[in-house]
mmCIF file of C-alpha atoms in Angstrom:
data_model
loop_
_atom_site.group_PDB
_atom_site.id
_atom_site.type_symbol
_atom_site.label_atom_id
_atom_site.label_comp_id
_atom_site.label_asym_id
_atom_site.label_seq_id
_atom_site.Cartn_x
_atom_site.Cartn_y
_atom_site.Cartn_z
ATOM 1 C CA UNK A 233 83.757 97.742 93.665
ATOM 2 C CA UNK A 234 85.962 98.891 96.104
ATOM 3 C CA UNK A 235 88.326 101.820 94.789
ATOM 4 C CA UNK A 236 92.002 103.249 95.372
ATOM 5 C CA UNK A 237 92.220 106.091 97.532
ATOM 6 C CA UNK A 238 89.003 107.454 95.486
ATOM 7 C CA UNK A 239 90.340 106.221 91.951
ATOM 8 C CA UNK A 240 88.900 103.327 90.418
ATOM 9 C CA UNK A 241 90.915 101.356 87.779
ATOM 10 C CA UNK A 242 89.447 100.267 84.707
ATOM 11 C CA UNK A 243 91.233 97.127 84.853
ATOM 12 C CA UNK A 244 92.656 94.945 87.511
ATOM 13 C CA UNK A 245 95.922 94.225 86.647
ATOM 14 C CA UNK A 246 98.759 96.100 87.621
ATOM 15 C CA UNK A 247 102.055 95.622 85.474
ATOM 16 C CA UNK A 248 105.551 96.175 86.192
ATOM 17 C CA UNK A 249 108.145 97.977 83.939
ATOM 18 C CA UNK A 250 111.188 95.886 84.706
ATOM 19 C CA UNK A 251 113.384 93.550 83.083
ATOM 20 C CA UNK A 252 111.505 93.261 79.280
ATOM 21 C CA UNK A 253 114.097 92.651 76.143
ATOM 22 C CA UNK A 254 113.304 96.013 74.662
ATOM 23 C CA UNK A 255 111.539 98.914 75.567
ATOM 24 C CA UNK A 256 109.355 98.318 72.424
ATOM 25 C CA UNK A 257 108.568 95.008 74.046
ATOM 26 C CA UNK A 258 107.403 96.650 77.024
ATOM 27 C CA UNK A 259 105.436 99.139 75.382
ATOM 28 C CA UNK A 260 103.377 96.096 73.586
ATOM 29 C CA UNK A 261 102.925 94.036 76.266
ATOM 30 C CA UNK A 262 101.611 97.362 78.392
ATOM 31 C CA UNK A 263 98.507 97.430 75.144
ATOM 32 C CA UNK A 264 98.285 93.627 74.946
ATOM 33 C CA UNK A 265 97.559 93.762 78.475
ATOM 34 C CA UNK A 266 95.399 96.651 79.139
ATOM 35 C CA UNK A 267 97.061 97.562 82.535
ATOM 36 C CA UNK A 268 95.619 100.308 83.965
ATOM 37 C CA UNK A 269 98.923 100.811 86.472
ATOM 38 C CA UNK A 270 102.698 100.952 85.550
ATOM 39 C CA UNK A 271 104.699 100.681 88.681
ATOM 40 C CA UNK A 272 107.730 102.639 88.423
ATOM 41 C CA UNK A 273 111.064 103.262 90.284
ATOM 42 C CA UNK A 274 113.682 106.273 90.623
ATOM 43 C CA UNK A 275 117.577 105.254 90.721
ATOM 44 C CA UNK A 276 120.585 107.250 90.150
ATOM 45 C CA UNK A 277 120.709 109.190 87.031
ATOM 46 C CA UNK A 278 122.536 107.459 84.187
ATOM 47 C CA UNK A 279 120.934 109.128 81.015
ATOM 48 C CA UNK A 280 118.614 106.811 80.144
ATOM 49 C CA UNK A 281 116.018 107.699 82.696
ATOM 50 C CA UNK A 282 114.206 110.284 80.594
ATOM 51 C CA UNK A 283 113.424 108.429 77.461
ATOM 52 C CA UNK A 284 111.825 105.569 79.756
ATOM 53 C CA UNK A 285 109.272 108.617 81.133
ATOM 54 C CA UNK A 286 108.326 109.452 77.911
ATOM 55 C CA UNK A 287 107.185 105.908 76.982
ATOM 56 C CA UNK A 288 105.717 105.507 80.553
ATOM 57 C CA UNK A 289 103.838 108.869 80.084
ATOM 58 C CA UNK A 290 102.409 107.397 76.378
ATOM 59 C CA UNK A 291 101.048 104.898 77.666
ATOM 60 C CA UNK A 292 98.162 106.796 79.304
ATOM 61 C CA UNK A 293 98.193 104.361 82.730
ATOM 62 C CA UNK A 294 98.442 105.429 86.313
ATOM 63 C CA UNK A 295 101.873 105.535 87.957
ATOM 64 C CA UNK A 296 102.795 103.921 90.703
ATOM 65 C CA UNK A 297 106.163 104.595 91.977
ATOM 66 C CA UNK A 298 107.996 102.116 94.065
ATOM 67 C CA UNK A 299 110.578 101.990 96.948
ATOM 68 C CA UNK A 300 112.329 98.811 95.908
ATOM 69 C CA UNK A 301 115.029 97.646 97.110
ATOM 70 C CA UNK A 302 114.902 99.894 100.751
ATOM 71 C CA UNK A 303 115.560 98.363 103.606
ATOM 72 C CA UNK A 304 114.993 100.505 106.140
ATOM 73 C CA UNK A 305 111.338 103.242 107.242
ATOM 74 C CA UNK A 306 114.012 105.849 106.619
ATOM 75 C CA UNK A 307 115.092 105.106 103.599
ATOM 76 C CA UNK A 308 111.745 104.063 102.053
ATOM 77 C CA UNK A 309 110.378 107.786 103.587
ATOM 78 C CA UNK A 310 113.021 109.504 101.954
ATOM 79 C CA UNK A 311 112.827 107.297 98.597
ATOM 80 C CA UNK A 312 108.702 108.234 98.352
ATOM 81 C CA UNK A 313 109.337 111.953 99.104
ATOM 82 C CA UNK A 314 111.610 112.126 96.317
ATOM 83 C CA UNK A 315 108.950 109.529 94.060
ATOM 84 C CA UNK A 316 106.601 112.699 94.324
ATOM 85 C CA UNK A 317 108.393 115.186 93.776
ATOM 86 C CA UNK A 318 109.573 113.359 90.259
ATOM 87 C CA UNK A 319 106.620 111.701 89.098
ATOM 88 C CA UNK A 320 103.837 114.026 91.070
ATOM 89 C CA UNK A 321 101.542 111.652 92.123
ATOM 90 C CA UNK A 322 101.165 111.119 96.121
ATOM 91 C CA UNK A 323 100.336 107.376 95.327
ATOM 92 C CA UNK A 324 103.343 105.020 96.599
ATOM 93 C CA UNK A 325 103.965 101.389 96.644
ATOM 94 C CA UNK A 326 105.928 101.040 99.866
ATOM 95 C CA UNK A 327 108.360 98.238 99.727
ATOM 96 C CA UNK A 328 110.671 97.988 103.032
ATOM 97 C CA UNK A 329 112.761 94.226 102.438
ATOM 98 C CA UNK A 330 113.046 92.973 105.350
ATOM 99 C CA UNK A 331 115.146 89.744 104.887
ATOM 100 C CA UNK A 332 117.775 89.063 101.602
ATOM 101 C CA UNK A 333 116.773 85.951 99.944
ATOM 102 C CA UNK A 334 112.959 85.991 100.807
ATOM 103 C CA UNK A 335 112.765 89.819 99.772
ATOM 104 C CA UNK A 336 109.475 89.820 101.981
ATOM 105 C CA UNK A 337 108.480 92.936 103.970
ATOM 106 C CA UNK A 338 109.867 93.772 107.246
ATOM 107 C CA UNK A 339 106.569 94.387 109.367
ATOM 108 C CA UNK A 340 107.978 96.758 111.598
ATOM 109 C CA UNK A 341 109.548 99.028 109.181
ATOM 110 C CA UNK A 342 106.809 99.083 106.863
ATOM 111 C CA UNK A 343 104.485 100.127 109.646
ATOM 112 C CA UNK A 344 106.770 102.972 111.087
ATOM 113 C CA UNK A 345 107.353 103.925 107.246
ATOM 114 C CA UNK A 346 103.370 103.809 106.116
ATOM 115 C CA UNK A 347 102.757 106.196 109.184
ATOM 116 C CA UNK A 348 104.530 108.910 108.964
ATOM 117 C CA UNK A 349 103.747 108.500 104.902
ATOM 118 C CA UNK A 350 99.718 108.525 105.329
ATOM 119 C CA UNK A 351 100.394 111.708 107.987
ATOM 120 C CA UNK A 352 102.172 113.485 104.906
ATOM 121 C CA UNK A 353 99.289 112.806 102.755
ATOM 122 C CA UNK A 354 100.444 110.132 100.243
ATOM 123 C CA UNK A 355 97.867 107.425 99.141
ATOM 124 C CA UNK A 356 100.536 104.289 100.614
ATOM 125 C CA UNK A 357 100.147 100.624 98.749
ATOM 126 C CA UNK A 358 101.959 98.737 101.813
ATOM 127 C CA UNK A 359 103.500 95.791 100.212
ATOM 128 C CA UNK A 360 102.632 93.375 102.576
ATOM 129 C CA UNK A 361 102.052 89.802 104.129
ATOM 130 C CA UNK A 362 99.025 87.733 104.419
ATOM 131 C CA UNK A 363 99.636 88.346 108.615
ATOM 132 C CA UNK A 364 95.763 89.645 109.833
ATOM 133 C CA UNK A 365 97.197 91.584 112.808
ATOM 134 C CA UNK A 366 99.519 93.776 110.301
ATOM 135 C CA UNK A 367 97.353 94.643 108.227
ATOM 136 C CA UNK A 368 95.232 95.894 111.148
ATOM 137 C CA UNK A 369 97.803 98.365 112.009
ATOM 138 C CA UNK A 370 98.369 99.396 108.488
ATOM 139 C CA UNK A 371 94.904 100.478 108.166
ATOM 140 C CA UNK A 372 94.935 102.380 111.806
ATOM 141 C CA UNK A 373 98.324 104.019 110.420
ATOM 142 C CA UNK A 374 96.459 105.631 107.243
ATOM 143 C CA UNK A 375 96.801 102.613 104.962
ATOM 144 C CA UNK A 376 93.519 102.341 102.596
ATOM 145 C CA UNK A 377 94.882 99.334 100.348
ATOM 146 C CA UNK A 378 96.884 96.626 101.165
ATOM 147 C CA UNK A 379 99.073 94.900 98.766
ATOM 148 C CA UNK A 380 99.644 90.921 100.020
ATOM 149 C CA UNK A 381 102.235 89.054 98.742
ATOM 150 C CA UNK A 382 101.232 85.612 96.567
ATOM 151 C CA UNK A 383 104.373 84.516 96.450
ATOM 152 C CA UNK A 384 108.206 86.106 97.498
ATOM 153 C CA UNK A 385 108.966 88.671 94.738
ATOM 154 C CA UNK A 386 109.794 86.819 91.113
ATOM 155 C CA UNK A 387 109.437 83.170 92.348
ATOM 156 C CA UNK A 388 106.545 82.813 89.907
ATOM 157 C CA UNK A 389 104.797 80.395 92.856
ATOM 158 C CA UNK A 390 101.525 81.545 92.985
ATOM 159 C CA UNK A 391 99.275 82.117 95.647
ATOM 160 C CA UNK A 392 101.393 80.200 98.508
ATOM 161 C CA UNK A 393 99.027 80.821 101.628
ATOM 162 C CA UNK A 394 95.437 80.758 99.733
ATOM 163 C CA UNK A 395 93.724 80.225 103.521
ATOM 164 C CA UNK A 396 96.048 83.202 104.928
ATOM 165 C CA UNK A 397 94.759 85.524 101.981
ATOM 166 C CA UNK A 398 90.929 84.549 101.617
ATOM 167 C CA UNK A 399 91.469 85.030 105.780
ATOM 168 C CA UNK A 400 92.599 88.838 105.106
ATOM 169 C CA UNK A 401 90.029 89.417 102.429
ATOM 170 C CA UNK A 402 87.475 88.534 104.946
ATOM 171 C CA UNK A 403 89.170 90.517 107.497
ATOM 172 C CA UNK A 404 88.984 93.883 105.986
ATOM 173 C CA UNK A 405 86.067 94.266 103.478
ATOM 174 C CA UNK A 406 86.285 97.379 102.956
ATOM 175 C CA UNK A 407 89.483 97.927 102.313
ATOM 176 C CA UNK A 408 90.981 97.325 98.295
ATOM 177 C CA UNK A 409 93.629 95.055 98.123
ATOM 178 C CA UNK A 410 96.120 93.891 95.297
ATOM 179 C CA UNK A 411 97.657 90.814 95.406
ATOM 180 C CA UNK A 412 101.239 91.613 94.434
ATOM 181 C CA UNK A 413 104.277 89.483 93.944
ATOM 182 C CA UNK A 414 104.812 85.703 93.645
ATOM 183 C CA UNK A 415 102.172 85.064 90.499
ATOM 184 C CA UNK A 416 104.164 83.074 87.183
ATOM 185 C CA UNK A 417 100.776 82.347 85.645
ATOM 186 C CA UNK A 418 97.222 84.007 84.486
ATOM 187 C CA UNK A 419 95.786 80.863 86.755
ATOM 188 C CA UNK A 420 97.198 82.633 89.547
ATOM 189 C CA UNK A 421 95.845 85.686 88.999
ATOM 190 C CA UNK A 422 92.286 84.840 88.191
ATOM 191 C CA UNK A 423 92.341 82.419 91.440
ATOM 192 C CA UNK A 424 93.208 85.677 93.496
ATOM 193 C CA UNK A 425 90.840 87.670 91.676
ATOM 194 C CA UNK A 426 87.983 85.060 92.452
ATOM 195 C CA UNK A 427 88.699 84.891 95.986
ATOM 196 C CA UNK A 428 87.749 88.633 95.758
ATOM 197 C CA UNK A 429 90.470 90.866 95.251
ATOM 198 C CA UNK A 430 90.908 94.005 93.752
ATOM 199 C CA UNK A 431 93.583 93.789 91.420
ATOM 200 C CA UNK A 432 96.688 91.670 90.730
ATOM 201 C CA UNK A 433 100.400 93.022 89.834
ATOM 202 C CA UNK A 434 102.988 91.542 88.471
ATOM 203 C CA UNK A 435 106.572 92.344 86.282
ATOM 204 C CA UNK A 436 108.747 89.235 86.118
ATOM 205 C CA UNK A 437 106.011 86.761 84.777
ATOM 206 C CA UNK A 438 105.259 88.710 81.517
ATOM 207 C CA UNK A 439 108.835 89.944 81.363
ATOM 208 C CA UNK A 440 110.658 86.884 81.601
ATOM 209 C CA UNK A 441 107.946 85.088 79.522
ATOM 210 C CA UNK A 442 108.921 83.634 76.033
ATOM 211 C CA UNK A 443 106.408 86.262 74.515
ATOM 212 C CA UNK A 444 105.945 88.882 77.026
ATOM 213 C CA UNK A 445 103.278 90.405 74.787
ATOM 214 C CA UNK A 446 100.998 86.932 74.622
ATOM 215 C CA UNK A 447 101.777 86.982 78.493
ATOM 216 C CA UNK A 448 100.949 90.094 78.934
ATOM 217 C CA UNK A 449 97.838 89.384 76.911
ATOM 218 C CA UNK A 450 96.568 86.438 78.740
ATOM 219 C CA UNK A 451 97.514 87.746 82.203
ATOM 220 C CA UNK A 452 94.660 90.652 81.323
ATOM 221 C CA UNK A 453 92.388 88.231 80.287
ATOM 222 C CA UNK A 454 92.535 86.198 83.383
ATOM 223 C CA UNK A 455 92.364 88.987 85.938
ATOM 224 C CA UNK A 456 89.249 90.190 84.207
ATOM 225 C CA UNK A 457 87.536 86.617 84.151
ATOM 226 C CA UNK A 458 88.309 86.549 87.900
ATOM 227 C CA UNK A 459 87.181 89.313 88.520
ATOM 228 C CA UNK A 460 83.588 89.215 86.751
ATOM 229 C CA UNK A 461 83.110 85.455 88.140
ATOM 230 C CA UNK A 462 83.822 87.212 91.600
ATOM 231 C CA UNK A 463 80.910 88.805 91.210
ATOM 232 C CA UNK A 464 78.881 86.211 89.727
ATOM 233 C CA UNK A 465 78.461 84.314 92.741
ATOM 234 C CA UNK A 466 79.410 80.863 92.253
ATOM 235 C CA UNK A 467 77.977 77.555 93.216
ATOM 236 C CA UNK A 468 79.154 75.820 95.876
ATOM 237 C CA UNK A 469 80.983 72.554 95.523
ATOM 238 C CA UNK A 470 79.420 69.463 96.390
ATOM 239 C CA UNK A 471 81.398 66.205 97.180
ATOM 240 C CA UNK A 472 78.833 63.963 94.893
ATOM 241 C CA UNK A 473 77.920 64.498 91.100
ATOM 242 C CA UNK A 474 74.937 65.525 90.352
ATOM 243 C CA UNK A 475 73.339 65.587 86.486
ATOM 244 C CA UNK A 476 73.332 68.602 84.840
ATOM 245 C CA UNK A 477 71.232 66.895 82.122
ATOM 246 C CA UNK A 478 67.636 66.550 82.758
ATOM 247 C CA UNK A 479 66.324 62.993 84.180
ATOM 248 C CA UNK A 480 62.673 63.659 82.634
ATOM 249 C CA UNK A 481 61.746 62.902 79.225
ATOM 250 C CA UNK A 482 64.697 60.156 79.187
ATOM 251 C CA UNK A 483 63.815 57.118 76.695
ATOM 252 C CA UNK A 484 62.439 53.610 78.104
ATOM 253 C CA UNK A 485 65.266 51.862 76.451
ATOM 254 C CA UNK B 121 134.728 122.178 96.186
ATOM 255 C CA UNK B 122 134.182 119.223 95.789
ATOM 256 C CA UNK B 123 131.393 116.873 96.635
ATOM 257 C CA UNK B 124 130.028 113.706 95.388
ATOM 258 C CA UNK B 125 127.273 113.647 93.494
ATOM 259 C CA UNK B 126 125.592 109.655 93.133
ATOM 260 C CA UNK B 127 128.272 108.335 94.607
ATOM 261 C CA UNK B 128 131.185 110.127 92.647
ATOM 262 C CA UNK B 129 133.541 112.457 93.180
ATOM 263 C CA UNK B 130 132.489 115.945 91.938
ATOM 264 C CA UNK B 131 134.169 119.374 91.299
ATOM 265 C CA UNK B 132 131.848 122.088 91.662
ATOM 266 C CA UNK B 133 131.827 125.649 91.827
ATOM 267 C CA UNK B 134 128.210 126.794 92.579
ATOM 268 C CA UNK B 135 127.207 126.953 95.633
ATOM 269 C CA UNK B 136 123.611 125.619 95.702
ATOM 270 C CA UNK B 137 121.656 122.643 94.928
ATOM 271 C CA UNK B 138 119.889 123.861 91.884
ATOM 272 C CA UNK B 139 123.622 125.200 90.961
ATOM 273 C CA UNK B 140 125.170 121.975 91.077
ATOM 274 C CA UNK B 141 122.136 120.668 88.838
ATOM 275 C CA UNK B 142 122.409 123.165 86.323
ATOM 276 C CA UNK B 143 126.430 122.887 86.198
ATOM 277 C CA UNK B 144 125.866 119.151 85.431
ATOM 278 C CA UNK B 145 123.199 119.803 82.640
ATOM 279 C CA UNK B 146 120.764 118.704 84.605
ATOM 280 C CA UNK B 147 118.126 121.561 84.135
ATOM 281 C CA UNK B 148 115.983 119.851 81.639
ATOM 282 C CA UNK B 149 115.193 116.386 82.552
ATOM 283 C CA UNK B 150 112.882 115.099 85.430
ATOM 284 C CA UNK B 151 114.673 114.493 88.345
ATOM 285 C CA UNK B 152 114.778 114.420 92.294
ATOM 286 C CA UNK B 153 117.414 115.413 94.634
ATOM 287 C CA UNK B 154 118.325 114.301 98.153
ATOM 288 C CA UNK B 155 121.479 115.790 100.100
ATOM 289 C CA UNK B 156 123.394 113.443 102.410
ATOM 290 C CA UNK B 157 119.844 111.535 103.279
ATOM 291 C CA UNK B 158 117.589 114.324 103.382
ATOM 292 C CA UNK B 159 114.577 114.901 100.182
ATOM 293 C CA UNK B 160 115.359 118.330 98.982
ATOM 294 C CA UNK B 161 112.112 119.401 96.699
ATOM 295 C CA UNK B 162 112.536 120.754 93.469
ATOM 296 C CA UNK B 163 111.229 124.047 95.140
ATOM 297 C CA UNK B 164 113.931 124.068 97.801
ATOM 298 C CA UNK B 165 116.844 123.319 95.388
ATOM 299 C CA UNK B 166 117.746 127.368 94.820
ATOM 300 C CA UNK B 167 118.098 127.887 98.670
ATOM 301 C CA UNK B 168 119.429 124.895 99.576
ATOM 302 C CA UNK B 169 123.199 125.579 99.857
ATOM 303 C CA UNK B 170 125.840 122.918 99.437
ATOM 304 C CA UNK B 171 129.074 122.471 101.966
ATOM 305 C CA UNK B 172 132.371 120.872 101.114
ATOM 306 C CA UNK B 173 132.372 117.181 101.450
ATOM 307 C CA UNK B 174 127.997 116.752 100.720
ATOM 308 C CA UNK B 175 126.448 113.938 99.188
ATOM 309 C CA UNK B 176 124.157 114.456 96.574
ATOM 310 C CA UNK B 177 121.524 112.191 95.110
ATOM 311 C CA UNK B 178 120.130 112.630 91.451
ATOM 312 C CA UNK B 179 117.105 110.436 90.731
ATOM 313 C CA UNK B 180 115.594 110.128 87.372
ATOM 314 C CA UNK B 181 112.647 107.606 86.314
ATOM 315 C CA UNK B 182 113.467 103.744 86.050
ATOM 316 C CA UNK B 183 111.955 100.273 85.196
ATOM 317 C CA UNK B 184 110.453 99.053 87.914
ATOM 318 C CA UNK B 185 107.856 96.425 89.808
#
């Protein structure tokens, strides 16, 4: 299995912290789930900040901070300098937005951003597209795990470009990669785990979920199923049927 | 003199980052501090010195995906 930045995961899913009903929510849905990530932001102090860390830092996952909601390499550099200094860990998921309403990276940015970021040490999660010749330069800027999109951030679509990702999989075998944003259901998740990713993550399915908790639940569930059948090697389809019950031995009737 | 401090006016009367933190209460909690754009570690806060008219960004921890 391939591992992040020299840390391997005990699970494959990745969960957001974002947008549950209560904090105690949150906090069940992180055990239901068995997560072994939290992705976590940094925003201007307003007093409640503190109290969230202490919950993150009981459940006894990796952190992965985030630069949501930059829109620019600068801002994004400055955002993850400051995500290690508060959180001391030199992982970062490194969002740059490059357009409003799709919320998908801008390529250009993300680049300049994940080079001068992999030059400064930190272990960079580009949050990126499916596009091959990208993720080409990510890795030849320092980049040692790519993070795909499914689907544009909380549209719940799934895996919208299944040939585009199974063509980056192939692409870059050694190389971990987490297919992050887009997913609504634990379908989605186990079909990206199958196609032989690393790990999934995802926020607004089990948080906006009637029962984040059984969400949460299920979506740990699926990644793991994908996962193992990944490496079960399955059969290849076949356009007739075939029986799966023996012919010999059948009755004369 | 007055700065801002997240985006708000601010009165303050020490002359340093970590100053300005500790003024605000701000001493005990886990934050991280830029100045008008620029990351200023926790270990540069005491000699970083603050000019009429700076921006300061406090960071804490937050919910996020």
């Amino acid at each position: 299995m391939r591992d992040f930045y020299d840390t391997a995961f005990d699970t494959p899913l990745m969960l957001g912290t974002a947008q549950y009903p209560s904090p105690a929510i949150m906090e069940a849905a992180f055990r239901a789930s068995g997560a072994s990530v939290a992705t976590v932001s940094l925003r201007r102090e307003a007093g409640q900040g503190q109290a969230f860390w202490d919950i993150i830092r009981g459940l006894g996952v990796h952190v992965l901070p985030n630069t949501a909601g930059c829109h620019s390499a600068r801002e994004a550099i400055t955002t993850a300098r400051m995500a290690r200094d508060l959180f001391e860990t030199d992982r970062i998921k490194l969002e740059v937005i490059g357009h409003a309403d799709t919320l998908q990276p801008d390529p250009f940015g993300l680049l300049e951003a994940t080079e001068v970021l992999a030059a400064e040490g930190f272990e960079v999660f580009p949050y990126t597209t499916e596009d091959l010749v990208l993720a080409g330069r990510l890795v030849d800027a320092g980049a040692r795990v790519l993070m795909p999109w499914g689907a544009p951030i909380g549209s719940g679509l799934g895996l919208n470009n299944r040939h585009g990702l199974r063509t980056l999989r192939a692409g870059f075998p050694d190389i971990a990669m987490v297919v992050d944003a887009g997913l609504g259901l634990p379908s989605h998740a186990a079909a990206a785990m199958e196609m032989g990713f690393d790990a999934v993550l995802l926020n607004t399915a089990v948080a906006q979920a009637g029962d984040p908790v059984a969400m949460a639940e299920a979506f740990g569930l699926a990644a793991r199923a994908g996962a193992l059948a990944a490496r079960a090697d399955a059969m290849a389809p076949r356009e007739m049927a075939t029986p799966s019950t023996p012919l010999i031995g059948k009755a004369w009737l | 003199m007055k700065i801002e401090v997240n985006g708000a006016p601010q009165e303050v009367a020490a002359g340093t980052v970590a100053g300005a933190l500790a003024e605000m209460g701000w001493t005990t909690g886990r934050v991280a501090t830029a100045l008008n754009g620029e990351f200023v570690p926790k270990s540069a806060r005491e000699a970083t010195m603050l000019r009429e008219g700076d921006r300061l960004e406090v960071l804490a921890p937050m919910q996020g995906g």
